[in-house]
Tab-separated table of C-alpha atoms in Angstrom:
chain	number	residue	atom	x	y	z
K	1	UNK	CA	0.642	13.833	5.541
K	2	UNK	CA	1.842	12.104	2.463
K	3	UNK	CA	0.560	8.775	2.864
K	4	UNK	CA	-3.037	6.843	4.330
K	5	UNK	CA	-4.157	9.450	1.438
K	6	UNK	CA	-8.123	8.883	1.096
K	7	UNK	CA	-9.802	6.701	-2.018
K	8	UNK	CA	-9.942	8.693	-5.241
K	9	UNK	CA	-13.057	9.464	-6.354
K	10	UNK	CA	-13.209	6.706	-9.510
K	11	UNK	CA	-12.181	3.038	-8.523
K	12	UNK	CA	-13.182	1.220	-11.413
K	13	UNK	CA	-12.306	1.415	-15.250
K	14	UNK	CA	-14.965	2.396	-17.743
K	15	UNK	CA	-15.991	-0.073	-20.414
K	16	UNK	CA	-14.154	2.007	-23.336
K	17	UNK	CA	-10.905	2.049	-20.478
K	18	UNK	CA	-11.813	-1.694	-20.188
K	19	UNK	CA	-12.490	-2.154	-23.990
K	20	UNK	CA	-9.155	-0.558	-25.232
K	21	UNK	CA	-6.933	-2.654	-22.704
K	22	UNK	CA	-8.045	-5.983	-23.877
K	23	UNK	CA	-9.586	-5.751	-27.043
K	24	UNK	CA	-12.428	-7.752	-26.316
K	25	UNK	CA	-16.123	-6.588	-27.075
K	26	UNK	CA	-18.083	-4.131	-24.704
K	27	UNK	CA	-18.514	-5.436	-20.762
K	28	UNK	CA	-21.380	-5.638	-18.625
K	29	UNK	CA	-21.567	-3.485	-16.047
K	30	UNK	CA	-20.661	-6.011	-13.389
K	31	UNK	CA	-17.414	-7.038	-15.404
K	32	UNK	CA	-16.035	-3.534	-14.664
K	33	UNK	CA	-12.473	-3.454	-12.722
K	34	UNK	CA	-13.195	-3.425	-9.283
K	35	UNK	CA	-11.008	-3.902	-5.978
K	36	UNK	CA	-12.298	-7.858	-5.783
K	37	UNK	CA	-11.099	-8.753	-9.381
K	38	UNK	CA	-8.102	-6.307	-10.484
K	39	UNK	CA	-5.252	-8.984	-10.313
K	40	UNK	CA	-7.158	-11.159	-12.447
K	41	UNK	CA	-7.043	-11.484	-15.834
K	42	UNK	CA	-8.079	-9.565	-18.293
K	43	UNK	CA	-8.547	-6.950	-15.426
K	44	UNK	CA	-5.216	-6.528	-14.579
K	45	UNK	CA	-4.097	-5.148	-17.931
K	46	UNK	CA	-6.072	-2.018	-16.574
K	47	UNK	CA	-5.681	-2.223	-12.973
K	48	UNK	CA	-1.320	-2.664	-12.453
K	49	UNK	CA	-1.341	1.302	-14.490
K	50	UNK	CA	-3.939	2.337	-12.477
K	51	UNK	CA	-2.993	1.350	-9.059
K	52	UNK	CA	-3.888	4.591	-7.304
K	53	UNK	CA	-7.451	4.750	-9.129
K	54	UNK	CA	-7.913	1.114	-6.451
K	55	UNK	CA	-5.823	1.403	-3.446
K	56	UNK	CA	-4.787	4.179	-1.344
K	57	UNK	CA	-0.584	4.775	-2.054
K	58	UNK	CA	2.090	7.516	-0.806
K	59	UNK	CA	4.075	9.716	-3.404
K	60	UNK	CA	7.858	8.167	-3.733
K	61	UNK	CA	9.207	12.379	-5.451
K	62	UNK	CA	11.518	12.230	-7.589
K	63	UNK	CA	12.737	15.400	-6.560
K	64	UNK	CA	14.079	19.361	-7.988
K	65	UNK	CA	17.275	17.837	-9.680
K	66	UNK	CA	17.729	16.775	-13.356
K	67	UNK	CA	16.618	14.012	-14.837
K	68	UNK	CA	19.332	11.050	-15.770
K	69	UNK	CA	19.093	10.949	-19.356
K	70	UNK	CA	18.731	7.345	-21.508
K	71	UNK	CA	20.328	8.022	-24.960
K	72	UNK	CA	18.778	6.605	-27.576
K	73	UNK	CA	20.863	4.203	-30.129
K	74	UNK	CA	17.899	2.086	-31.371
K	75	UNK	CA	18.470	-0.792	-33.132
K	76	UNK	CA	16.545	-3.364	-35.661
K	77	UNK	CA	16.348	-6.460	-33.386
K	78	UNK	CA	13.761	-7.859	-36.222
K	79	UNK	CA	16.400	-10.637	-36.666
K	80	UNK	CA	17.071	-11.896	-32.869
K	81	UNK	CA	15.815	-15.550	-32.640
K	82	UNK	CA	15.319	-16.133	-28.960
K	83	UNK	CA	14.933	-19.880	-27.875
K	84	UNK	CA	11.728	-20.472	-26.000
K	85	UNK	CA	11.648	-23.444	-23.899
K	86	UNK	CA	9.483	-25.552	-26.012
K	87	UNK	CA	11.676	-26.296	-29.247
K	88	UNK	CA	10.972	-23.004	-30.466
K	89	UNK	CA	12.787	-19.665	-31.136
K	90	UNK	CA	10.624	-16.628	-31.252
K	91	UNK	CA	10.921	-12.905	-32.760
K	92	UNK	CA	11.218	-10.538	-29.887
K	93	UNK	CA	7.173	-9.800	-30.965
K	94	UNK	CA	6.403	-12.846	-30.727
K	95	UNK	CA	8.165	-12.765	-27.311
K	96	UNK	CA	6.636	-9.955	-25.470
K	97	UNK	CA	3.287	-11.543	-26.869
K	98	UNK	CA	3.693	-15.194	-25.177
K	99	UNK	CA	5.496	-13.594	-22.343
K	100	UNK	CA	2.410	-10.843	-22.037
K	101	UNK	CA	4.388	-8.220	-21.844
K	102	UNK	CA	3.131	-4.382	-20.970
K	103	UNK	CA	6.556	-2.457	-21.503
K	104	UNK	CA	10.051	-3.475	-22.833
K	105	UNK	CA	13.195	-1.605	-22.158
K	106	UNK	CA	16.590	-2.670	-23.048
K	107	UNK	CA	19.574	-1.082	-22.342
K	108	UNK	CA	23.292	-1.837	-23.264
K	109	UNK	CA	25.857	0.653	-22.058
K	110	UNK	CA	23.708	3.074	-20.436
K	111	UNK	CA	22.174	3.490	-23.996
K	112	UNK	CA	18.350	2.639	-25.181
K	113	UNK	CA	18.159	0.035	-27.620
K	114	UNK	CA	14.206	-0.555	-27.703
K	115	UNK	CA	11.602	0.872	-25.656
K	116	UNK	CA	8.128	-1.256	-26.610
K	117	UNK	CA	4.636	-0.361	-24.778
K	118	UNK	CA	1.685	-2.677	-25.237
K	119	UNK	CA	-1.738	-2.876	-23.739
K	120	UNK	CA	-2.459	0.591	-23.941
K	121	UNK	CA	0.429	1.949	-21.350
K	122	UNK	CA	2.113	4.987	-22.214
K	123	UNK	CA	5.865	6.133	-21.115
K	124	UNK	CA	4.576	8.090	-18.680
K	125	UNK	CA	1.869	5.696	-16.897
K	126	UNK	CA	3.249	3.665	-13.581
K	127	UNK	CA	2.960	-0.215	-13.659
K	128	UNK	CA	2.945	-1.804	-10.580
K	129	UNK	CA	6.388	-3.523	-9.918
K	130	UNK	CA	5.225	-6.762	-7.408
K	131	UNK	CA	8.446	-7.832	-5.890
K	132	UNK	CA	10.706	-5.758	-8.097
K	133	UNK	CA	9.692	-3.946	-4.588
K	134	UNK	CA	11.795	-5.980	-2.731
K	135	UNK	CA	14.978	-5.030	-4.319
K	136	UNK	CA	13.835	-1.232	-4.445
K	137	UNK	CA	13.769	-1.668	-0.789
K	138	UNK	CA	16.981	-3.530	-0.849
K	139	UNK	CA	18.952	-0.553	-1.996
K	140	UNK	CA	17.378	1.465	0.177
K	141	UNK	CA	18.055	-0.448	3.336
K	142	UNK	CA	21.777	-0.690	2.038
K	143	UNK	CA	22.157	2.989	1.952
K	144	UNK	CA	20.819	3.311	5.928
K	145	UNK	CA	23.944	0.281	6.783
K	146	UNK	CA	25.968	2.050	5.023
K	147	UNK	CA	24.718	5.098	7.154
K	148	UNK	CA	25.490	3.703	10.126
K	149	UNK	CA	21.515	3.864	11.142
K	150	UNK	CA	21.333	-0.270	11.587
K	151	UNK	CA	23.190	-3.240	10.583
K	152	UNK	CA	22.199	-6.615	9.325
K	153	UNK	CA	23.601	-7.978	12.656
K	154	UNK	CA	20.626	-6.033	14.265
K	155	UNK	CA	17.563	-8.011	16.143
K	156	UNK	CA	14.463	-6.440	15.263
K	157	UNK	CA	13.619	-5.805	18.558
K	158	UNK	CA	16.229	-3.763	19.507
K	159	UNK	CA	14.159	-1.526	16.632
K	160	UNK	CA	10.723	-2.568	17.070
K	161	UNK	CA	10.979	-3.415	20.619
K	162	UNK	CA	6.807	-4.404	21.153
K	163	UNK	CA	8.133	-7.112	18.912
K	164	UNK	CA	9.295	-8.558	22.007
K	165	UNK	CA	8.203	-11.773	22.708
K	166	UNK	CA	6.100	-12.901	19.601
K	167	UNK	CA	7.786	-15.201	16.799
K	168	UNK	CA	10.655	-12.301	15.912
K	169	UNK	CA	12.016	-12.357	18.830
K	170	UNK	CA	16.068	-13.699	17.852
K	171	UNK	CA	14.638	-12.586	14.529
K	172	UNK	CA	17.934	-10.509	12.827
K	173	UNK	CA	17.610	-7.843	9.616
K	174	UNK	CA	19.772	-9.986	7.740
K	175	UNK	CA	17.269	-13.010	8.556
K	176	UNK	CA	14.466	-10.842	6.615
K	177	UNK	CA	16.945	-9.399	3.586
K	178	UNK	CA	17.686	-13.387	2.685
K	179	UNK	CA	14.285	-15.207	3.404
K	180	UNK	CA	15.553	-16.421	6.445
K	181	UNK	CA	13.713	-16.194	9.493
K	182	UNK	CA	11.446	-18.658	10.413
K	183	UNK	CA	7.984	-17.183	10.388
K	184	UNK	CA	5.191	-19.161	9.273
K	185	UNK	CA	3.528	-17.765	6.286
K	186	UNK	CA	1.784	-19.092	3.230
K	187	UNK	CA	2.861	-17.649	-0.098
K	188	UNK	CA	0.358	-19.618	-2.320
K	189	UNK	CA	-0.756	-17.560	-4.600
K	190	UNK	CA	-3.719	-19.543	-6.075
K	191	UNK	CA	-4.612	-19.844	-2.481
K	192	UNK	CA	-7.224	-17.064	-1.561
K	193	UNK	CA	-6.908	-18.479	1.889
K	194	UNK	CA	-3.274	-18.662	1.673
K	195	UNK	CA	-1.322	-15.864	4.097
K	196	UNK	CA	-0.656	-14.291	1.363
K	197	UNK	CA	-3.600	-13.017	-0.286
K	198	UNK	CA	-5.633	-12.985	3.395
K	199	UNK	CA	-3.403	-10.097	4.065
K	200	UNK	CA	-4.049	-8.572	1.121
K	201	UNK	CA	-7.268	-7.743	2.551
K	202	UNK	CA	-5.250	-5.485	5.432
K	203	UNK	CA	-3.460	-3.881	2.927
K	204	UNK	CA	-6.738	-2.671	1.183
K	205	UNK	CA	-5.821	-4.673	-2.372
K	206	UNK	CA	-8.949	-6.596	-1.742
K	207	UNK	CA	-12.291	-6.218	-0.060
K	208	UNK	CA	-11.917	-7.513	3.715
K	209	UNK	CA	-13.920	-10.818	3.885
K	210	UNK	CA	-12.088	-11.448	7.379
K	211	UNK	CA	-13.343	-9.142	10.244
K	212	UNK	CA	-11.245	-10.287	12.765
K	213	UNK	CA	-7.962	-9.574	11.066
K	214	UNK	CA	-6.044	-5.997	12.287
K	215	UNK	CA	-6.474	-3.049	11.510
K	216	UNK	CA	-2.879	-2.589	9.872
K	217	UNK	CA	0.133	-4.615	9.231
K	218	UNK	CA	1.510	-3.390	11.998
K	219	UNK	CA	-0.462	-4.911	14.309
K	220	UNK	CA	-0.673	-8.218	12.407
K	221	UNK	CA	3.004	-9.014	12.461
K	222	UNK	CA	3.292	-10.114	16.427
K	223	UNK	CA	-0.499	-12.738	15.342
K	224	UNK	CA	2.169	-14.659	13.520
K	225	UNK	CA	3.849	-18.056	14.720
K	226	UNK	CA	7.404	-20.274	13.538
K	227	UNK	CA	7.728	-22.660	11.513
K	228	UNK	CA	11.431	-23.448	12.517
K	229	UNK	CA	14.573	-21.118	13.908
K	230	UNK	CA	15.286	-18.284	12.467
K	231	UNK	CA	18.504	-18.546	10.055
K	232	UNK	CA	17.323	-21.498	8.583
K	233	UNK	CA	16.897	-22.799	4.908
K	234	UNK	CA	15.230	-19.782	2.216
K	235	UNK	CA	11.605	-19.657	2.305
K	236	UNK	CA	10.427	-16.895	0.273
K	237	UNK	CA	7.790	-14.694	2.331
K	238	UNK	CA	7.049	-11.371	1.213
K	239	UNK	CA	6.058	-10.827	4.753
K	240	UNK	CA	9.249	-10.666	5.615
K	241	UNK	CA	10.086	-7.268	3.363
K	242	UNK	CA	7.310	-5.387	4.848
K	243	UNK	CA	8.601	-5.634	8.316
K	244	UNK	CA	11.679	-4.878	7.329
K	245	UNK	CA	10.737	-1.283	5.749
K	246	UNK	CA	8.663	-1.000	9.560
K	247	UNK	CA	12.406	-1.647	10.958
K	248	UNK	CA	14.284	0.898	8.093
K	249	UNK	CA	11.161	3.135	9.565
K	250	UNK	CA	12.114	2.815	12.852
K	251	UNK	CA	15.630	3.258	12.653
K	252	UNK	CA	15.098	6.373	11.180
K	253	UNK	CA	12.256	7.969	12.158
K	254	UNK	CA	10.803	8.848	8.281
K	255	UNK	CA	8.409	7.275	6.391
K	256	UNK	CA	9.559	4.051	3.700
K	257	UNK	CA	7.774	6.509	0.597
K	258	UNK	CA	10.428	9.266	2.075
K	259	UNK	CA	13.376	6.984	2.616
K	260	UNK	CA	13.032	5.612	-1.183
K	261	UNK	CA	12.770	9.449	-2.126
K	262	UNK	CA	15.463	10.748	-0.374
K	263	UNK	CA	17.956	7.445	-0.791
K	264	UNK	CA	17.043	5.969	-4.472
K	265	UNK	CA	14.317	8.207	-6.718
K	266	UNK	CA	15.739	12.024	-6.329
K	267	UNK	CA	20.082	11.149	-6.618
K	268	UNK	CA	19.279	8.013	-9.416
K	269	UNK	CA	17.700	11.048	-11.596
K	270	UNK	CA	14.137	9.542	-11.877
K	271	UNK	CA	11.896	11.300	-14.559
K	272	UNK	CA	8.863	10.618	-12.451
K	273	UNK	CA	7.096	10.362	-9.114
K	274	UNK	CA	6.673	6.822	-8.186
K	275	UNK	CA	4.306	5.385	-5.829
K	276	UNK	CA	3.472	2.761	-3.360
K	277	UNK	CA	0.303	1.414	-1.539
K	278	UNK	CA	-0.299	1.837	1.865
K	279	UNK	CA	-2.848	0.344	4.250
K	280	UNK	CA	-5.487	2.070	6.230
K	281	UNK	CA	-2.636	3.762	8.778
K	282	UNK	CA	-0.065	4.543	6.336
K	283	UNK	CA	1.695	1.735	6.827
K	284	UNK	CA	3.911	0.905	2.914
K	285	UNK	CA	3.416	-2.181	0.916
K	286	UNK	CA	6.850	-2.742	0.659
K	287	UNK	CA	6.802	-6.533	-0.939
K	288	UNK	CA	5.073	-5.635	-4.185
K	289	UNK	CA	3.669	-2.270	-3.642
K	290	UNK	CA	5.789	0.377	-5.837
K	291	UNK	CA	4.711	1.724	-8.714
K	292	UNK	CA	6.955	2.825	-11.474
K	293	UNK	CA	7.441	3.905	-15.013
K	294	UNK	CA	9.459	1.748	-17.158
K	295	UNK	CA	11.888	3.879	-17.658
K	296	UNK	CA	12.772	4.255	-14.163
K	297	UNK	CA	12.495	1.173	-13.740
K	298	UNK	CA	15.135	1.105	-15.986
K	299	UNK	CA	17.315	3.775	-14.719
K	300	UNK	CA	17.233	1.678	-11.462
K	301	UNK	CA	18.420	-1.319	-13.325
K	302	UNK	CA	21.358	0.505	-15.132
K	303	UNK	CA	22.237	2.279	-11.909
K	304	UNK	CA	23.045	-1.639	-10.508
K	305	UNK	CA	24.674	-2.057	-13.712
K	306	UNK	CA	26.922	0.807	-12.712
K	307	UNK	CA	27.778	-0.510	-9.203
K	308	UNK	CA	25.451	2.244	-7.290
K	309	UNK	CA	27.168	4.856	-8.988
K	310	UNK	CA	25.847	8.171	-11.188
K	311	UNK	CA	28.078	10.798	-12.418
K	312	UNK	CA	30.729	9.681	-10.023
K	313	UNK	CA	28.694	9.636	-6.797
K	314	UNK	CA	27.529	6.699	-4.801
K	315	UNK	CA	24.208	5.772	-4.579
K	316	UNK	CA	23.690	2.584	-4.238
K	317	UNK	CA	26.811	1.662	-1.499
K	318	UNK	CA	29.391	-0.684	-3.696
K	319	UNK	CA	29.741	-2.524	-0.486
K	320	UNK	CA	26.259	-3.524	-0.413
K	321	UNK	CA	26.208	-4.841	-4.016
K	322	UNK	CA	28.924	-6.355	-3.425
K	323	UNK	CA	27.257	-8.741	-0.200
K	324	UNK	CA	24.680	-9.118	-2.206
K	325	UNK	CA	26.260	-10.714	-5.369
K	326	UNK	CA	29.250	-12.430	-2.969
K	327	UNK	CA	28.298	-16.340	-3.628
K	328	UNK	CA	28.883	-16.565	0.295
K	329	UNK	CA	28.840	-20.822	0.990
K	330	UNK	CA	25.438	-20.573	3.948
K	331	UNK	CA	23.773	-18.752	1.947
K	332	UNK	CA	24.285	-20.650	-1.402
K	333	UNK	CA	23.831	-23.714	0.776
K	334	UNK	CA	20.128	-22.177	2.339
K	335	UNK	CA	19.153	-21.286	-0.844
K	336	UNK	CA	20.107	-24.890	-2.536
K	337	UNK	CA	16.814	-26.905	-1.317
K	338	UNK	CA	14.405	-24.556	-3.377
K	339	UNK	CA	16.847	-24.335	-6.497
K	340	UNK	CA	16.587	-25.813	-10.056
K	341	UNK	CA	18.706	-27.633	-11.458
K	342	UNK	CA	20.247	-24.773	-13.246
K	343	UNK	CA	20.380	-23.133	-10.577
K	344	UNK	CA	22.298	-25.665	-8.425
K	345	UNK	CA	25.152	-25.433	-11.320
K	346	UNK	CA	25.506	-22.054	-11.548
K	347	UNK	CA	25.367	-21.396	-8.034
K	348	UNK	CA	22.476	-19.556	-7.786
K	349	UNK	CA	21.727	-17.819	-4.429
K	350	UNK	CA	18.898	-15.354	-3.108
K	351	UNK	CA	20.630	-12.185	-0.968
K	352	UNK	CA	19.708	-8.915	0.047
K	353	UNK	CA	16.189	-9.395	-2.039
K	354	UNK	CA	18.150	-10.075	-4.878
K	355	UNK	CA	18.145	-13.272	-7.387
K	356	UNK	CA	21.556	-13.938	-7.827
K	357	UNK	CA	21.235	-16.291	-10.971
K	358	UNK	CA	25.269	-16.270	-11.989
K	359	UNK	CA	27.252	-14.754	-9.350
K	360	UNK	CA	30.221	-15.523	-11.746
K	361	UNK	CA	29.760	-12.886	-14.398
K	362	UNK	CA	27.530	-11.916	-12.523
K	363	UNK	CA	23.838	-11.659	-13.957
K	364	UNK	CA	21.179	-10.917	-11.584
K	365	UNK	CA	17.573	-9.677	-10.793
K	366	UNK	CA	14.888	-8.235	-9.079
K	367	UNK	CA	11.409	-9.935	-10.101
K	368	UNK	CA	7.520	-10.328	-9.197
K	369	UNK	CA	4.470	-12.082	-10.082
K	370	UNK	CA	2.820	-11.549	-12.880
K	371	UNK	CA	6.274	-11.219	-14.760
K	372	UNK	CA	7.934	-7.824	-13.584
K	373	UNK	CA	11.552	-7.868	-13.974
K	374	UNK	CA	14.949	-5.988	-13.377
K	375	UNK	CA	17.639	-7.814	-15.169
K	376	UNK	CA	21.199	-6.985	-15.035
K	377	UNK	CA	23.913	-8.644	-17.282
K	378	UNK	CA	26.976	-7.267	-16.138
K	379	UNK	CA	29.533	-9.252	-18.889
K	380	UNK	CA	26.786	-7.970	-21.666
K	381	UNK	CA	26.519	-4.450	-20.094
K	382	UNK	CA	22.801	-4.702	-20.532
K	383	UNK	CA	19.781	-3.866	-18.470
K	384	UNK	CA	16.408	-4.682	-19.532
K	385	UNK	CA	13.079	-3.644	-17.758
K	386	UNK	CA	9.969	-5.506	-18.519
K	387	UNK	CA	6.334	-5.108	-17.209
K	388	UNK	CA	3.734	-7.876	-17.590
K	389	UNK	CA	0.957	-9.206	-16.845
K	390	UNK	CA	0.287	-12.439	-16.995
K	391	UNK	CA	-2.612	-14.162	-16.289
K	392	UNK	CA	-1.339	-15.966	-13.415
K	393	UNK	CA	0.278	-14.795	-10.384
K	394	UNK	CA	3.028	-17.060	-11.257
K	395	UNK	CA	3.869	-19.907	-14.029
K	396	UNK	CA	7.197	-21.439	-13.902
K	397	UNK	CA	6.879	-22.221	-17.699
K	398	UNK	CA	6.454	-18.863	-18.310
K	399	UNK	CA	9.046	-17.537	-15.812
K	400	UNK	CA	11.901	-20.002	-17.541
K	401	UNK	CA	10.531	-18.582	-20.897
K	402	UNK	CA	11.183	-14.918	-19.760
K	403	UNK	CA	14.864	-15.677	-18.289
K	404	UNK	CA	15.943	-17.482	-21.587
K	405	UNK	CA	15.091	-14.524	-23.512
K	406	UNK	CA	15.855	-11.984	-21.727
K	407	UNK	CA	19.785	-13.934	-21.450
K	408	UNK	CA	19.371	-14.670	-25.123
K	409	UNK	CA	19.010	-11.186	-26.197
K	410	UNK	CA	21.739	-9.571	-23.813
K	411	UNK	CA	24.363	-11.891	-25.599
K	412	UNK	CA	22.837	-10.737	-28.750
K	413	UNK	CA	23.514	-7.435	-28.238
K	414	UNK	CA	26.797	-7.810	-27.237
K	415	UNK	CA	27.710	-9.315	-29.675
């Protein structure tokens, strides 16, 4: 077996690890990087590149086959003034400082125009991605429609049939892909005792404080209850991803760390294994559980940039990006409740895991707490990838601070 794979020997960082991560003076013992304090700051600077050191994950291969190259055609971006929210414009430095940034990528027509890493991570280290998963998984699930191996049209019970009868029953695969269903399920972040961290715990990203919870997601997903009909306004609930990778699962009889293998990593031309966490029985983290390089992360990016397509073969199914960045009038209107006031103007929609923030041009996203990001700007032709880590699972000040810039700097480069 690939995944459930047993705790490595080391789980915490060493003071020097600790030390060189955050600059600060030597730690106590009991300030060491542990499993109950890894997504906090300044631990997490250590613990999102050392994922598998904490929590048990499955291989994602990248595979036999070559490598998809990322020409270099650096450039001096010294110059780039990008606003910042508050009055200010910044230096891209000062940017990836305020922004906390762990690795910077930016692409413009398939070619690299600045590769930073900070906080000690190296090229070849894997950052966790948060809910860059989601659109990872996206692509994936896109690939087995395109397949014929289930449609969005499906009810998850007619693949998880001992689904049955709990809150998913009526529940549909396109319901999960656009934060629709109507499943109760708290994604407060600052909450410990939200849904969302309490599951954590069955997961194995923290230490289980609740005895009575299952054993594995699996067997947590029929303890949950509605909130309203399924198909109705967005609610984001990373919930909702995981049991759609059980569904992809089901429909095809192979693990999710195979599926993204076989379907994404090996034909994009990844440079490295990636990862993703797993609970107890195997079962993926597919929310916010892969773990990538930033490259890769990067040569996913440009390979959206490219319409699913690499060296003349389809990848990612056109069709699929297609729904997905399609500014279809119930979803834009589902999606209009939780949206800014940007947002509202531009038309903004969420679809297929995606953050559609212009379908126009279009310019789009994946993204996760603690700042990961995908960003596509088609009319610029540039991808950037950026890691973070702030210390917050989420800051809205921040978030509007990374968006600016990263828009800024695409029209930049294009001139």
């Amino acid at each position: 077996m690939q995944y459930g794979s047993a705790m490595p020997d080391r789980q915490f960082a060493t003071a020097a690890e600790l030390d060189l991560m955050t600059g600060a003076p030597p730690f106590p013992p009991e300030r060491l990087v542990s499993l109950a304090n890894w997504q906090d700051p300044p631990f997490n600077r250590w613990g999102f590149q050392h994922i598998r050191d904490l929590i048990p994950t499955a291989r994602i291969r990248r595979g036999d086959g070559p490598v998809r190259e990322l020409p270099r055609a650096e450039r001096d971006l010294s110059a780039i003034r990008l606003p910042f929210g508050d009055g200010r414009s910044v230096d891209i430095d000062t940017f990836l400082t305020e922004t906390y940034s762990d690795g910077f990528l930016v692409l413009h027509r398939g070619l690299e125009v600045t590769e930073r890493y900070l906080n000690g991570m190296t090229p070849d280290a894997t950052h966790l991605l948060m809910s860059v998963s989601k659109s990872v998984t996206s692509v994936v699930c896109g690939a087995l429609v395109d397949a014929g191996l289930l449609a969005p049209s499906d009810l998850v019970t007619k693949h998880v049939p001992e689904l049955e009868g709990t809150c998913w029953s009526g529940c549909t695969v396109r319901h999960l892909l656009d934060m629709r269903a109507g499943t109760r399920f708290n994604e407060d972040y600052a909450d410990l005792e939200a849904d969302v961290r309490v599951y954590e715990q069955i997961y194995l990203w923290r230490p289980r404080t609740h005895d009575e919870l299952p054993a594995d997601i699996t067997a947590y997903y029929p303890t949950l209850v509605n909130q309203g009909p399924h198909g109705g306004p967005f609610d984001y609930r990373s919930i909702l991803t995981d049991l759609l990778a059980w569904v992809m699962e089901r429909a095809t009889g192979a693990r999710f760390a195979d599926l993204v293998s076989e379907h994404l990593w090996q034909p994009m031309g990844a440079e490295f294994d990636a990862e993703v966490t797993v609970d107890a029985h195997g079962n993926a983290m597919a929310d916010g559980g892969v773990c990538a390089t930033l490259s890769d992360l990067a040569r996913f990016g440009q390979l959206l940039l490219d319409d699913g397509r690499r060296d003349g073969s389809a990848i990612i199914p056109a069709a699929w990006i297609r729904d997905t960045l399609t500014p279809d009038p119930d979803t834009v209107a589902a999606f209009a409740t939780e949206a800014t006031e940007e947002q509202r103007r531009r038309g903004s929609f969420y679809r297929n895991q995606f953050w559609v923030f212009d379908p126009a041009l279009p310019i789009f996203y994946g993204s996760g707490i603690n700042g990961q990001t995908v960003f596509v700007h088609r009319p610029a032709q540039v991808v950037i990838a950026k890691l973070s880590t702030w210390p917050v699972a989420w800051d809205d000040e921040i978030a509007f601070r990374t968006i600016r810039g990263m828009l800024a700097l695409a029209e930049s480069i294009a001139g």
